[in-house]
Amino acid sequence: MIDVAKELEERFDFAAAHYQSVGGRSDLDDLVELLERLRDTVDQIPGPMIERARELYEFVGPEQFEQTLAAAVQGVGRTFAPNDASDFVKMLDLSLSFLQAAWWAGARRRTTN
């Protein structure tokens, strides 16, 4: 079973290190600071939010979860700027819930045709 909190910490840390290695640009410095703040607040994510992410992982599967998580991390600072890791998980939950709803809608259409 996936350890969602550990996965998030590692992702945020890796992304921050990547952008830090590029360095020299104030926009990247701000992004590194944001990613480090996300990493540092992972332990403050409420348990039910972590559990929901784990359930969605089980539902969509590791590959789809990985793709969605990678896209979400890449969007940090570009398409949205979460205040903390809980805000990030809320957005991740929305993305994964959309996939879940789409699957159920497709399943319903398949059983009614």
mmCIF file of N, CA, C and O in Angstrom, residues 1-4 7 11 53-71 92 96 99:
data_model
loop_
_atom_site.group_PDB
_atom_site.id
_atom_site.type_symbol
_atom_site.label_atom_id
_atom_site.label_comp_id
_atom_site.label_asym_id
_atom_site.label_seq_id
_atom_site.Cartn_x
_atom_site.Cartn_y
_atom_site.Cartn_z
ATOM 1 N N MET A 1 0.839 -1.173 0.000
ATOM 2 C CA MET A 1 0.000 0.000 0.000
ATOM 3 C C MET A 1 0.890 1.246 0.000
ATOM 4 O O MET A 1 1.939 1.269 0.624
ATOM 5 N N ILE A 2 0.459 2.256 -0.683
ATOM 6 C CA ILE A 2 1.232 3.485 -0.809
ATOM 7 C C ILE A 2 1.219 4.289 0.497
ATOM 8 O O ILE A 2 0.212 4.340 1.192
ATOM 9 N N ASP A 3 2.346 4.877 0.806
ATOM 10 C CA ASP A 3 2.445 5.824 1.911
ATOM 11 C C ASP A 3 2.336 7.211 1.276
ATOM 12 O O ASP A 3 3.334 7.761 0.791
ATOM 13 N N VAL A 4 1.132 7.753 1.264
ATOM 14 C CA VAL A 4 0.859 8.999 0.560
ATOM 15 C C VAL A 4 1.714 10.141 1.100
ATOM 16 O O VAL A 4 2.298 10.909 0.331
ATOM 17 N N GLU A 7 5.281 9.780 -0.038
ATOM 18 C CA GLU A 7 5.342 10.043 -1.476
ATOM 19 C C GLU A 7 5.307 11.547 -1.761
ATOM 20 O O GLU A 7 6.081 12.056 -2.570
ATOM 21 N N ARG A 11 8.271 13.831 -3.427
ATOM 22 C CA ARG A 11 8.003 14.577 -4.663
ATOM 23 C C ARG A 11 8.330 16.053 -4.510
ATOM 24 O O ARG A 11 8.958 16.654 -5.368
ATOM 25 N N ALA A 53 -6.926 10.022 -0.217
ATOM 26 C CA ALA A 53 -5.941 9.915 -1.304
ATOM 27 C C ALA A 53 -5.526 8.463 -1.511
ATOM 28 O O ALA A 53 -5.377 7.999 -2.644
ATOM 29 N N ARG A 54 -5.372 7.736 -0.417
ATOM 30 C CA ARG A 54 -5.006 6.319 -0.497
ATOM 31 C C ARG A 54 -6.125 5.523 -1.182
ATOM 32 O O ARG A 54 -5.872 4.643 -2.008
ATOM 33 N N GLU A 55 -7.366 5.818 -0.834
ATOM 34 C CA GLU A 55 -8.506 5.139 -1.464
ATOM 35 C C GLU A 55 -8.561 5.422 -2.962
ATOM 36 O O GLU A 55 -8.821 4.521 -3.767
ATOM 37 N N LEU A 56 -8.313 6.677 -3.322
ATOM 38 C CA LEU A 56 -8.312 7.024 -4.741
ATOM 39 C C LEU A 56 -7.161 6.349 -5.462
ATOM 40 O O LEU A 56 -7.294 5.931 -6.613
ATOM 41 N N TYR A 57 -6.017 6.215 -4.799
ATOM 42 C CA TYR A 57 -4.886 5.483 -5.368
ATOM 43 C C TYR A 57 -5.315 4.052 -5.693
ATOM 44 O O TYR A 57 -5.049 3.540 -6.781
ATOM 45 N N GLU A 58 -5.977 3.427 -4.737
ATOM 46 C CA GLU A 58 -6.440 2.050 -4.939
ATOM 47 C C GLU A 58 -7.437 1.971 -6.088
ATOM 48 O O GLU A 58 -7.434 1.008 -6.851
ATOM 49 N N PHE A 59 -8.274 2.984 -6.217
ATOM 50 C CA PHE A 59 -9.300 2.962 -7.255
ATOM 51 C C PHE A 59 -8.711 3.187 -8.643
ATOM 52 O O PHE A 59 -8.991 2.429 -9.570
ATOM 53 N N VAL A 60 -7.908 4.248 -8.800
ATOM 54 C CA VAL A 60 -7.402 4.585 -10.137
ATOM 55 C C VAL A 60 -6.184 3.766 -10.523
ATOM 56 O O VAL A 60 -5.847 3.675 -11.700
ATOM 57 N N GLY A 61 -5.497 3.202 -9.556
ATOM 58 C CA GLY A 61 -4.317 2.392 -9.827
ATOM 59 C C GLY A 61 -3.044 3.211 -9.795
ATOM 60 O O GLY A 61 -3.063 4.438 -9.909
ATOM 61 N N PRO A 62 -1.914 2.520 -9.623
ATOM 62 C CA PRO A 62 -0.633 3.213 -9.454
ATOM 63 C C PRO A 62 -0.232 4.072 -10.646
ATOM 64 O O PRO A 62 0.293 5.167 -10.473
ATOM 65 N N GLU A 63 -0.466 3.598 -11.853
ATOM 66 C CA GLU A 63 -0.032 4.346 -13.034
ATOM 67 C C GLU A 63 -0.796 5.665 -13.167
ATOM 68 O O GLU A 63 -0.200 6.723 -13.373
ATOM 69 N N GLN A 64 -2.115 5.608 -13.041
ATOM 70 C CA GLN A 64 -2.916 6.822 -13.168
ATOM 71 C C GLN A 64 -2.654 7.775 -12.004
ATOM 72 O O GLN A 64 -2.592 8.985 -12.176
ATOM 73 N N PHE A 65 -2.482 7.217 -10.806
ATOM 74 C CA PHE A 65 -2.158 8.050 -9.650
ATOM 75 C C PHE A 65 -0.839 8.766 -9.890
ATOM 76 O O PHE A 65 -0.725 9.970 -9.662
ATOM 77 N N GLU A 66 0.150 8.032 -10.370
ATOM 78 C CA GLU A 66 1.470 8.596 -10.647
ATOM 79 C C GLU A 66 1.375 9.729 -11.661
ATOM 80 O O GLU A 66 1.961 10.796 -11.472
ATOM 81 N N GLN A 67 0.650 9.510 -12.734
ATOM 82 C CA GLN A 67 0.507 10.545 -13.759
ATOM 83 C C GLN A 67 -0.182 11.785 -13.207
ATOM 84 O O GLN A 67 0.230 12.911 -13.492
ATOM 85 N N THR A 68 -1.223 11.582 -12.430
ATOM 86 C CA THR A 68 -1.970 12.701 -11.857
ATOM 87 C C THR A 68 -1.122 13.456 -10.843
ATOM 88 O O THR A 68 -1.095 14.693 -10.836
ATOM 89 N N LEU A 69 -0.399 12.727 -9.999
ATOM 90 C CA LEU A 69 0.466 13.362 -9.010
ATOM 91 C C LEU A 69 1.587 14.140 -9.689
ATOM 92 O O LEU A 69 1.884 15.284 -9.313
ATOM 93 N N ALA A 70 2.212 13.559 -10.697
ATOM 94 C CA ALA A 70 3.296 14.244 -11.412
ATOM 95 C C ALA A 70 2.786 15.528 -12.058
ATOM 96 O O ALA A 70 3.445 16.578 -11.974
ATOM 97 N N ALA A 71 1.625 15.466 -12.681
ATOM 98 C CA ALA A 71 1.053 16.664 -13.306
ATOM 99 C C ALA A 71 0.733 17.726 -12.260
ATOM 100 O O ALA A 71 0.954 18.922 -12.486
ATOM 101 N N LEU A 92 -5.382 17.591 -5.591
ATOM 102 C CA LEU A 92 -5.121 16.235 -6.070
ATOM 103 C C LEU A 92 -6.380 15.384 -5.946
ATOM 104 O O LEU A 92 -6.734 14.635 -6.856
ATOM 105 N N LEU A 96 -8.299 13.389 -8.948
ATOM 106 C CA LEU A 96 -8.526 11.941 -8.891
ATOM 107 C C LEU A 96 -10.015 11.611 -8.797
ATOM 108 O O LEU A 96 -10.471 10.618 -9.384
ATOM 109 N N LEU A 99 -11.488 11.617 -12.201
ATOM 110 C CA LEU A 99 -11.205 10.359 -12.901
ATOM 111 C C LEU A 99 -12.130 9.253 -12.421
ATOM 112 O O LEU A 99 -12.639 8.454 -13.214
#
